C-alpha positions as MATLAB code, in Angstrom:
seq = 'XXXXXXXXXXXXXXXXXXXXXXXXXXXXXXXXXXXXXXXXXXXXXXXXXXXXXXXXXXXXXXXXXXXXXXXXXXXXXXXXXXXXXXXXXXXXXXXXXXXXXXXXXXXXXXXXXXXXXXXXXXXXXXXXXXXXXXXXXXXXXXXXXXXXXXXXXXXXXXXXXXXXXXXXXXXXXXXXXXXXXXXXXXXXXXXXXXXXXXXXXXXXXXXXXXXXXXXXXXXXXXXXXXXXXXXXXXXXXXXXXXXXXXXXXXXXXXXXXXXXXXXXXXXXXXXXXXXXXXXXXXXXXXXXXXXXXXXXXXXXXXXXXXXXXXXXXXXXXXXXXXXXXXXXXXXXXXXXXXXXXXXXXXXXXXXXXXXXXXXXXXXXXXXXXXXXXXXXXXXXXXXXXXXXXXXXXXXXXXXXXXXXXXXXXXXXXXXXXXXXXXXXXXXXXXXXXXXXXXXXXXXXXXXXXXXXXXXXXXXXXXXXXXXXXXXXXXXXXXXXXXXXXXXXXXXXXXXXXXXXXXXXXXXXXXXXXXXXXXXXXXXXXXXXXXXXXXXXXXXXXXXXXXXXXXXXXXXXXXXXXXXXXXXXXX';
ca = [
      11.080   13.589   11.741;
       7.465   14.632   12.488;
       6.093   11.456   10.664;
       3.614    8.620   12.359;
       5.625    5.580   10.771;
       8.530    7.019   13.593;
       6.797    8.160   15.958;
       6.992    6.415   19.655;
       3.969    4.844   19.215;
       4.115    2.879   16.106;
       7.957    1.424   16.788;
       6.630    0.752   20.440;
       4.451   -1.739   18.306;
       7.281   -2.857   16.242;
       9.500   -3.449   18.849;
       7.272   -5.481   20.951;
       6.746   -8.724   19.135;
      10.715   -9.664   18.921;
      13.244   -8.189   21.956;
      16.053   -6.613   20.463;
      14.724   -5.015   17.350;
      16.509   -2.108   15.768;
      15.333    1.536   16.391;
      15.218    4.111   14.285;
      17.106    7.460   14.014;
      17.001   11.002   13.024;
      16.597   10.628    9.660;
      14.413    7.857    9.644;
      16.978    5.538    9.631;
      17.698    2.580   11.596;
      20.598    2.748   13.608;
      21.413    0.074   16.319;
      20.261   -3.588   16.979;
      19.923   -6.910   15.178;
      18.344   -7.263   12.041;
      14.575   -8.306   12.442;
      11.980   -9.368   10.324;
       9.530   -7.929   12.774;
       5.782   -8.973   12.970;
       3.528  -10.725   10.068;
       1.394   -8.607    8.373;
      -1.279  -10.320   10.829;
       0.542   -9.198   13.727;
       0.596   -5.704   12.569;
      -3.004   -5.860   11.742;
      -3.729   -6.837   15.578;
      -1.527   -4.227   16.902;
      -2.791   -1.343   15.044;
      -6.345   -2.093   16.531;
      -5.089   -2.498   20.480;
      -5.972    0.594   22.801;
      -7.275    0.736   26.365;
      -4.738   -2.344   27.343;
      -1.836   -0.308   25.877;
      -1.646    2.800   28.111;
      -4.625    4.206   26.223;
      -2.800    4.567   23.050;
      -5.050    5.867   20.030;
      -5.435    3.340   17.301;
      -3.044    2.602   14.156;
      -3.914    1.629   11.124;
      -2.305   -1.573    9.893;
      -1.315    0.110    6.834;
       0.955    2.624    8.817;
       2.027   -0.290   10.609;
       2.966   -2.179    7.644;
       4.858    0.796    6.131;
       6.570    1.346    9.048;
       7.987   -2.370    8.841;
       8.504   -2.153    5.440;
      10.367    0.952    6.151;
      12.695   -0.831    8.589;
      13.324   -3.754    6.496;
      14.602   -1.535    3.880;
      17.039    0.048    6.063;
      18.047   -3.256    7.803;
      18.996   -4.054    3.972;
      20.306   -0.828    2.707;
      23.034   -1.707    5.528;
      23.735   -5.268    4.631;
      24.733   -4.100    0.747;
      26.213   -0.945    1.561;
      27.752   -1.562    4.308;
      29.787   -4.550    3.518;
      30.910   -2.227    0.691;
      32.350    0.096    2.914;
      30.067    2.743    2.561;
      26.966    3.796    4.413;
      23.397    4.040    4.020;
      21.588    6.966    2.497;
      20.070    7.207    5.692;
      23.148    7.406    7.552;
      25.038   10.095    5.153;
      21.710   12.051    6.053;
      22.476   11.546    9.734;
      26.541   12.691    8.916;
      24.709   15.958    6.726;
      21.920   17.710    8.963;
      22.148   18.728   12.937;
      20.635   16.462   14.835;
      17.286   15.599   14.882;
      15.993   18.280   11.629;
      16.101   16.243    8.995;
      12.184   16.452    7.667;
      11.581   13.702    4.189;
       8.867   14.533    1.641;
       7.253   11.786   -0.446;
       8.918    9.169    1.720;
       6.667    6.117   -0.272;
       6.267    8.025   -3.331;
       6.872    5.268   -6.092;
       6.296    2.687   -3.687;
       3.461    0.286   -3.745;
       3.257   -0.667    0.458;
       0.742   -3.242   -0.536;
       2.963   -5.366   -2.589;
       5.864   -4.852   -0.210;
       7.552   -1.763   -2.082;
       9.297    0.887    0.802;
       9.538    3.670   -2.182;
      11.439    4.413   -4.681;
      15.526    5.003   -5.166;
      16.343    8.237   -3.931;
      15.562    9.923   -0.677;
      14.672   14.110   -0.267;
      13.754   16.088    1.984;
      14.755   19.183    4.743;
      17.001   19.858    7.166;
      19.756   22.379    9.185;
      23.534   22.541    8.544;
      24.554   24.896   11.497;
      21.083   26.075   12.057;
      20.171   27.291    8.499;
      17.456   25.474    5.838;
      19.356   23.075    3.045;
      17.419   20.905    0.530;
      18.759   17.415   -0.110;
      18.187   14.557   -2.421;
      20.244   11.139   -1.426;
      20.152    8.170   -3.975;
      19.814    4.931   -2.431;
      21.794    2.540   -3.822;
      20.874   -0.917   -2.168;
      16.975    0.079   -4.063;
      17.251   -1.053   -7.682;
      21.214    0.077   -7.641;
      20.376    3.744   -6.736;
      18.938    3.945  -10.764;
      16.851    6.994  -12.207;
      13.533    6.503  -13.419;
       9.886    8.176  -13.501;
       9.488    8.235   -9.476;
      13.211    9.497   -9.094;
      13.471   12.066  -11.238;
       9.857   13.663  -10.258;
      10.801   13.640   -6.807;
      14.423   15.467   -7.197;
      12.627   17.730   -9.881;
       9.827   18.573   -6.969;
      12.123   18.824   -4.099;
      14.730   21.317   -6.299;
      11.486   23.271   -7.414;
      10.802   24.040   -3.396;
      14.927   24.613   -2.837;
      13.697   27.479   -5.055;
      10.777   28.729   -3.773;
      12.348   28.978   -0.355;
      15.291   29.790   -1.188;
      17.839   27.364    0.104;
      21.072   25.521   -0.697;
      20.519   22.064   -2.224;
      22.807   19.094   -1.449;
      22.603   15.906   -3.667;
      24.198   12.392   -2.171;
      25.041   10.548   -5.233;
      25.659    6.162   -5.604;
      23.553    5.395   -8.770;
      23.724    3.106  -11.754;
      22.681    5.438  -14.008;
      19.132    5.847  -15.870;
      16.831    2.691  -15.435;
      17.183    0.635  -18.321;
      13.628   -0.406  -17.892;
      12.030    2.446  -18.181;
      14.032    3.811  -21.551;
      13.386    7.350  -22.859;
      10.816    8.246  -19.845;
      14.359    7.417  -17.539;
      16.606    9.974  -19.637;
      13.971   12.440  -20.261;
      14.369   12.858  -16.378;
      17.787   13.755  -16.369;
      16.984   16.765  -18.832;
      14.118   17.784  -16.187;
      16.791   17.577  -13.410;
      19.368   19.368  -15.559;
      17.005   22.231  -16.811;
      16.263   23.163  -13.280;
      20.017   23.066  -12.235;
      20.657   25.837  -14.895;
      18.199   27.449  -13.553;
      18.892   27.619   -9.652;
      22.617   27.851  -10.886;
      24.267   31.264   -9.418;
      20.796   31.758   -7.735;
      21.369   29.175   -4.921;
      24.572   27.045   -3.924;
      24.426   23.479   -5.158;
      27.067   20.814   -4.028;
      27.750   17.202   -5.316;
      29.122   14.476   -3.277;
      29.806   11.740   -5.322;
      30.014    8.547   -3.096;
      29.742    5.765   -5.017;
      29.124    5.355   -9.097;
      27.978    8.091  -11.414;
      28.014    7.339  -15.065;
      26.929    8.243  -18.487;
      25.002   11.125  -18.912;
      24.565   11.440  -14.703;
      27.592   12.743  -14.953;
      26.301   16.392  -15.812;
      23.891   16.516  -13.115;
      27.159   17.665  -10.409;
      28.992   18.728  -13.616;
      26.486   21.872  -13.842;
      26.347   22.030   -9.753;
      28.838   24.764   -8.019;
      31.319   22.032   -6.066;
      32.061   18.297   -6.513;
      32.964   16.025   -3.445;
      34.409   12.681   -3.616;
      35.719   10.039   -1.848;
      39.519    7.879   -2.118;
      37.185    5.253   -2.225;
      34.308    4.269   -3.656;
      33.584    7.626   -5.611;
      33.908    7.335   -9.576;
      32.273    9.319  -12.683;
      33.004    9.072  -16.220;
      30.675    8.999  -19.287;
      31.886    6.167  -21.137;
      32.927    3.450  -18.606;
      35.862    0.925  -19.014;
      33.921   -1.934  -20.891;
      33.068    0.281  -23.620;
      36.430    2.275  -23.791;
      37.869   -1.494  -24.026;
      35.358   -2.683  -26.683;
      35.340    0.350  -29.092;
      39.199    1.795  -28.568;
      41.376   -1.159  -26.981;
      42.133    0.968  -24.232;
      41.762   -0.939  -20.917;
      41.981    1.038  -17.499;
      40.373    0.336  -14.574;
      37.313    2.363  -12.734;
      39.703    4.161  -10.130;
      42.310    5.317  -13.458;
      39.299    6.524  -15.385;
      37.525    8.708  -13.232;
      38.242    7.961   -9.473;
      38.518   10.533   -6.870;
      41.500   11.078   -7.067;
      42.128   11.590  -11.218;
      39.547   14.179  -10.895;
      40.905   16.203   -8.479;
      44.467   16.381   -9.112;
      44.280   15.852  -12.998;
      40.328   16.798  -14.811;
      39.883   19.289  -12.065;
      36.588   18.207  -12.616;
      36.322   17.705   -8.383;
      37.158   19.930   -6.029;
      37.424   18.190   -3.105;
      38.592   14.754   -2.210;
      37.593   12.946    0.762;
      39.432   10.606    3.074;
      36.025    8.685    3.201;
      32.050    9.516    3.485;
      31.941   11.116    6.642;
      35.318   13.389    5.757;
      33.283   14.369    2.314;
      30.334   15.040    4.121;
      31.849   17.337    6.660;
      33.578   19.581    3.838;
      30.291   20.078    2.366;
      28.770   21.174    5.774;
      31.888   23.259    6.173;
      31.653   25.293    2.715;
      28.004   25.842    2.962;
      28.824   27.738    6.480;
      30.354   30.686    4.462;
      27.893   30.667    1.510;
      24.719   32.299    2.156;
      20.956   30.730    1.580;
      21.267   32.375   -1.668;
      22.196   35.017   -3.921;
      19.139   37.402   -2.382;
      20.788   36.836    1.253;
      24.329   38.320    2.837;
      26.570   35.454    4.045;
      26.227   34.763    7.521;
      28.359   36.624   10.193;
      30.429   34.939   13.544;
      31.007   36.565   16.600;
      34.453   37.302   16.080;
      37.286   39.329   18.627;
      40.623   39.617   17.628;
      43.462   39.921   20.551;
      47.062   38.926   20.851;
      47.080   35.949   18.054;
      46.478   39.073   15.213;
      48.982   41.013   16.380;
      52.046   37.796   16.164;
      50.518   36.832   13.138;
      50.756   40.215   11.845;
      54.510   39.949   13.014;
      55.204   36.833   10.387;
      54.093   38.362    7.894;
      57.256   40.153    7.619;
      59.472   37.209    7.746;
      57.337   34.991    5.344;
      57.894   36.452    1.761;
      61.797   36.685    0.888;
      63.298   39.737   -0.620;
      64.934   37.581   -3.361;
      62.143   37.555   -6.211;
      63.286   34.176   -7.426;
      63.412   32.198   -3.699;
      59.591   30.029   -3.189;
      57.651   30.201   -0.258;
      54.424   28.983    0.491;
      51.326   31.368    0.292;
      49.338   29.610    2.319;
      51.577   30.806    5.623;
      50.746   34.535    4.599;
      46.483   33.481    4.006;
      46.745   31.690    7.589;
      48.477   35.109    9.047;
      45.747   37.131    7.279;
      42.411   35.208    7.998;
      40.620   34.904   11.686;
      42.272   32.087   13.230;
      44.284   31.025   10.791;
      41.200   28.667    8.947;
      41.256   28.569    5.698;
      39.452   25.836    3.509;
      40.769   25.437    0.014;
      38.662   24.903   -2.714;
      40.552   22.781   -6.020;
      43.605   21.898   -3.331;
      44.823   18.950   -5.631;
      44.546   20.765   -9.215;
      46.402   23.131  -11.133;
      48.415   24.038   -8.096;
      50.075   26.997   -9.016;
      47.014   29.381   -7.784;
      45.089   28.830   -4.394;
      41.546   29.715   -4.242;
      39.519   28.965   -0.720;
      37.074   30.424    1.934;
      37.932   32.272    5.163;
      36.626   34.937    7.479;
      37.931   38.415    7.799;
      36.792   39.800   10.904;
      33.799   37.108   11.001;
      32.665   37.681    7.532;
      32.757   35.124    5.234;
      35.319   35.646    2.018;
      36.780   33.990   -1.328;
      40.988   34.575   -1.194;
      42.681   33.968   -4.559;
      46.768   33.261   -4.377;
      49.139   32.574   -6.501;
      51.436   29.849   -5.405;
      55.416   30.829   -5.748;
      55.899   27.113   -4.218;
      54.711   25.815   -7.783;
      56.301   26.773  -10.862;
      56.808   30.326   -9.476;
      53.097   30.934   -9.257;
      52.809   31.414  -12.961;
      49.083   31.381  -14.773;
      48.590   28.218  -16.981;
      45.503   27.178  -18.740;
      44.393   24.976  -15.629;
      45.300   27.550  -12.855;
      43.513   29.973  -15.381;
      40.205   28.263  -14.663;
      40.642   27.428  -11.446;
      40.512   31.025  -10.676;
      37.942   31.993  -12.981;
      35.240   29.758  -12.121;
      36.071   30.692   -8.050;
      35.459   34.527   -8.575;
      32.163   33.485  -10.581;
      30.960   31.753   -7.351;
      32.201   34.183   -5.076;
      30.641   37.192   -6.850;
      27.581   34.922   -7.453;
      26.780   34.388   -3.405;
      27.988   37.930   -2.508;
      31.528   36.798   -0.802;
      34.237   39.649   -1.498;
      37.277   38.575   -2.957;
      40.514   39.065   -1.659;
      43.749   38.646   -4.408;
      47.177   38.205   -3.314;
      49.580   38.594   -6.204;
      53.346   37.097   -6.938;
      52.808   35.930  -10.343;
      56.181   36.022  -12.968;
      53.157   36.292  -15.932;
      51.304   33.749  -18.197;
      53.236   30.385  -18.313;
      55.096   30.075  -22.095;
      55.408   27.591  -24.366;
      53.837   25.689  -27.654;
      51.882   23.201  -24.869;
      49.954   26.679  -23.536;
      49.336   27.676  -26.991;
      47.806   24.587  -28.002;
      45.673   23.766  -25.131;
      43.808   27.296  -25.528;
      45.923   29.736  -22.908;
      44.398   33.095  -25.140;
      40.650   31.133  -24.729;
      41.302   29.534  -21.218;
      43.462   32.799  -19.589;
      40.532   34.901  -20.685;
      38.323   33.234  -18.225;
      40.096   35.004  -15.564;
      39.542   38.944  -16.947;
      35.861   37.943  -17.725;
      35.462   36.735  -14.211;
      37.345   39.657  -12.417;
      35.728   42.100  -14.658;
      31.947   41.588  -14.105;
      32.160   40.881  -10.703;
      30.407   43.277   -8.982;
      31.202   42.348   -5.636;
      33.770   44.341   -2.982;
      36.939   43.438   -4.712;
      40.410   44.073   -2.665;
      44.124   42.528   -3.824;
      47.368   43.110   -2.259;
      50.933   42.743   -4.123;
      53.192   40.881   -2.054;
      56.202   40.659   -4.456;
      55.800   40.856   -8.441;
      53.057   41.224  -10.921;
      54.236   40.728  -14.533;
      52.960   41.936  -17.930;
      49.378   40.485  -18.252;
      48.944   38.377  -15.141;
      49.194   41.669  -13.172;
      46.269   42.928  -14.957;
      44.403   40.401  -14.810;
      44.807   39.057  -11.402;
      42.818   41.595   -9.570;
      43.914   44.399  -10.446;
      42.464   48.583  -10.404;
      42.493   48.996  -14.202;
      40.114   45.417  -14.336;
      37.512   46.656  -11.784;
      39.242   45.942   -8.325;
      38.141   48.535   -5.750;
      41.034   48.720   -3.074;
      44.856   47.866   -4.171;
      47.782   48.246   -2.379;
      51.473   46.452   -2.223;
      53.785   45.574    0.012;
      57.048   48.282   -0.341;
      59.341   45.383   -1.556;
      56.660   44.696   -4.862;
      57.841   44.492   -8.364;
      55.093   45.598  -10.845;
      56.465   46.146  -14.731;
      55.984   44.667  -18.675;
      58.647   41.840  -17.605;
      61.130   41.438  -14.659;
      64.216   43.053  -14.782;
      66.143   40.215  -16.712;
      63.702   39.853  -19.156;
      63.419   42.889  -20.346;
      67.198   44.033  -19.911;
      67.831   41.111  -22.834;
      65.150   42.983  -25.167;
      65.870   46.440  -24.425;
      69.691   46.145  -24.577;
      69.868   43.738  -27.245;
      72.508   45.547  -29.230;
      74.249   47.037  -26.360;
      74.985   43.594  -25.005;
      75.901   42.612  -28.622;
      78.455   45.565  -28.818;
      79.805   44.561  -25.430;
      80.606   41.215  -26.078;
      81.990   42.217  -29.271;
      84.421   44.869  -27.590;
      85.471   41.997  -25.490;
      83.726   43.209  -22.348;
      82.275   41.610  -19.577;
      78.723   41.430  -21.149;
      77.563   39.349  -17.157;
      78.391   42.368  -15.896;
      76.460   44.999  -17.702;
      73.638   42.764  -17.882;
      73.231   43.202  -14.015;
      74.167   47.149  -14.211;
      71.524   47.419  -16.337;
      69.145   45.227  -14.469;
      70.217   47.018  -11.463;
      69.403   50.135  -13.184;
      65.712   49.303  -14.560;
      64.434   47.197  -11.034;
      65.703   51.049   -9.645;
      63.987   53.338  -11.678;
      61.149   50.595  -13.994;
      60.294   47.532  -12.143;
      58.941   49.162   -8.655;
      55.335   50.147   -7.800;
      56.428   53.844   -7.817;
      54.362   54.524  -10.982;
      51.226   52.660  -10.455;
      51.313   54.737   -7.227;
      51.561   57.703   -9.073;
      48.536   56.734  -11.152;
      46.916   55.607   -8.779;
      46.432   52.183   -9.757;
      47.633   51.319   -6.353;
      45.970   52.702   -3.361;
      49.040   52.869   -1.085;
      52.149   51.100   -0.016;
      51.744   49.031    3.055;
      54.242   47.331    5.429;
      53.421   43.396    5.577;
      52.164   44.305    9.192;
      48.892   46.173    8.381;
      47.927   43.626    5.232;
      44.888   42.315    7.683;
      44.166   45.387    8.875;
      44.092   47.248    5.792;
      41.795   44.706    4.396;
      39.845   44.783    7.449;
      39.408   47.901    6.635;
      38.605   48.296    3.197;
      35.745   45.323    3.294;
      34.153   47.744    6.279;
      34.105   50.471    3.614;
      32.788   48.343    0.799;
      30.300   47.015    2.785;
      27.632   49.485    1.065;
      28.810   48.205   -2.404;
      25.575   47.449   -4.314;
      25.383   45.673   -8.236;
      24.065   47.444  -10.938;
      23.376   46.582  -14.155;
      25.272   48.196  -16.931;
      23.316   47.510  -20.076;
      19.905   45.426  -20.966;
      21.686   42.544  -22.657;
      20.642   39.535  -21.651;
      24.076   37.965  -20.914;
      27.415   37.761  -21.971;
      29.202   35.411  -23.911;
      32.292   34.798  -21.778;
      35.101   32.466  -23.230;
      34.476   28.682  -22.991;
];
């Protein structure tokens, strides 16, 4: 970075007084060689005032020079503590974040004192490029007073989010913290509610991801709560608000860190994380990844790759054929049919560990970024539940909030039954997913590739809701109920009357179920309404879409009354 405490000339005057000393990196960091305690404060003092003798350097200042060493002697133990917990510096997740070489820190001593020794204070921010585009960032540095929030902290992540906001840009915070600074008290939690004010307000405005990766307690916990993605780690990575000494103390309960809130428990059971990482550097390259289909913000377009499509389209488009089965009840995995859709197969899942029935990810159609929503047939048949509810909902909110079109493939039996669902809020929590679909405003297409049920075919994308393009695939069932179901209602007494006459009651049940799939449960009447567009062979599913997104492309929002929001279920 473009600061004198790394430039050439001042670690020229580190180095010099011990051979071997470490050197410092793109981010400011230090990055190979033996720990050093470098020169005295003396020696720094002598060196700052050498010239001519040096090559005609200009003279430094011993208080650079001292910075600078206090600088490096933070680092050298940032990497002792951190390291020998298996987890890197702040420094070096920085390095892992940005390209090479852009990474530009603000305030770098701000709560410091570099007279009494003091590098700065417990959290790092600053600039720099993911893929050649502008991203905030704000890295807590654990091995400085345990990576805890207090006056300095808290101004500087409120200053650097304020400037994500002026300009625009993404923000990215590194979490490993203790919490607030016991210390400082109130004036430590008053920051939080700075930090969490100013989250609100960037939220939908510009993309903000969390990687937890190391603790995050108490109320620090709402900080990535209120952000649009959570990353953590197998290791390392926790969150909870109460932690296991007080669950012990005031319930009896005891459970350990990792079965409380470790990466893992939040992915696949809270849902609370959407992504967990085989380590740091795994965590740190999802986050680069997302942010490469989300735009700046919600003012911009997302970006656009070169894309040509050639003979791997056309085999793909092949599969397609072979992927769903023609028996309704038979699984298969969605995922082959998104990989045959999307350019080069890539798509990265968003929620892959929780509520597993529905997929939601990012992929490119035709080298434009886009949000596909599945249901899964490999996991209880692909039916809606109060998790896979939400996990939909809350993806076409961020979709339609950073201008990504969203792209629904339906095989979903209906909403999943049952006194559990009732309890747990599936009327409150399934409603999520009509209030999403219904005020987004952005180009909206969803294919049927085998059944759409009663109220999960409404909801899920469909015409009636506020989709734009529809079609489905000649083999789709779209009714009230599938065939069975609604054979037992309808015929009630005939099958009654059959068994009494001594008939084979089996037997009519299929005649009859025969009889409605031929003439009820087909998409021949939403055709005819025109609540599907047209009936497509498997084959042409890309290049339908393909199609459709290139006439959407125009699609602009508009408001449709002056309220000042809605009140969406909660």
């Amino acid at each position: 970075m473009t600061d004198v405490v790394t430039s050439p000339n001042t670690r020229a005057l580190l180095d010099r007084p011990t051979v071997g000393s470490p050197t410092v990196g793109s981010a400011g960091s230090v990055t190979s060689g033996p720990t050093s305690s470098g020169p005295t404060r003396g020696t720094a003092a002598n060196a700052g005032g050498q010239t001519g003798a040096d090559g005609g350097r200009q003279p430094i200042r011993s208080a650079v020079i001292r910075a600078a060493q206090l600088a490096r002697d933070a680092e050298d133990h940032a990497r002792k503590r951190q390291h020998a917990k298996g987890k890197y510096t702040a420094r070096e997740r920085l390095d892992l974040l940005f390209d090479t070489d852009t990474f530009e820190e603000i305030g770098r001593f701000s709560g410091g004192n570099i007279n009494d020794g003091v590098a700065g204070s417990a959290v790092i921010t600053g600039f720099g490029e993911v893929y050649g585009r502008k991203v905030a960032v704000y890295a807590q540095d654990f091995s400085v007073k345990g990576g805890t929030m207090g006056r300095a902290e808290g101004a500087k992540i409120c200053h650097l989010m304020d400037m994500a906001m002026d300009l625009k840009i993404p923000v990215v915070a590194l979490i490993d913290s203790g919490g607030a600074r016991i210390q400082e008290g109130v004036a430590a939690l008053t920051q939080y509610g700075h930090i969490f004010r100013r989250t609100c307000d960037a939220s939908g405005f510009i993309p903000q991801i969390s990687l937890i990766l190391g603790p995050c307690a108490g109320g620090a916990v709402y900080c990535p709560a209120l952000t649009d993605l959570i990353i953590m780690t197998k290791e390392n990575s926790n969150m909870f608000v109460t932690g296991p000494d007080v669950i012990k103390v005031t319930t009896g309960e005891t459970v350990s860190m990792d079965e409380l809130g470790g990466g893992y428990v939040h992915n696949a059971k809270s849902g609370v994380a959407h992504y967990l990482g085989e380590d740091e550097a795994d965590a740190i390259d999802y986050a680069r990844t997302v942010l490469a289909y989300l735009p700046s913000s919600s003012d911009a377009k997302p970006p656009v790759y070169a894309y040509a499509s050639g003979h791997a389209e056309a085999e793909a488009a092949k599969r397609l054929a072979t992927i769903v089965p023609a028996n309704d009840r038979q699984p298969y995995d969605v995922l082959d049919v998104i990989r045959c859709i999307v350019d080069y197969g890539e798509f990265v899942q968003v929620h892959e560990l929780f509520a597993q029935s529905a997929v939601v990810g990012f992929a490119c159609i035709d080298g434009h970024p886009v949000g596909v929503v599945a249901n899964q047939p490999n996991v209880r048949a692909g039916i809606l539940d109060v998790d896979s509810s939400e996990k939909v909902a809350r993806f076409v909110r961020l979709c339609d909030a950073f201008n990504l079109p969203v792209i629904t493939l339906v095989d979903v039996p209906g909403y999943k039954p049952g006194s559990d669902q009732e309890h747990a809020g599936i009327i409150r929590r399934g409603a999520k997913v009509i209030y999403a679909y219904a005020n987004a405003q952005v180009p909206m297409v969803t294919v049927i590739l085998r059944k759409a049920f009663g109220g999960a075919y409404i909801v899920m994308g469909s015409k009636a809701i506020g989709a734009d393009m529809n079609f489905a695939w000649p083999s789709s069932q779209i009714a009230v109920l599938g065939a069975a179901g609604a054979v037992n209602i309808i015929h009630r007494k005939d099958l009654q009357k059959a068994k009494e006459a001594g008939r084979d009651v089996n037997e009519l049940r299929k005649q009859l179920a025969d009889e409605y799939e031929r003439t009820t449960v087909n998409a021949n009447l939403s055709l005819e309404m025109g609540e599907i567009d047209a009936m497509i062979d498997p084959e042409q599913t890309r290049e339908v879409i393909e199609q459709s997104l290139r006439l959407l492309a125009g699609k602009r929002r508009h408001p449709r009354t002056t309220k000042h929001h809605g009140n969406g279920p909660l």
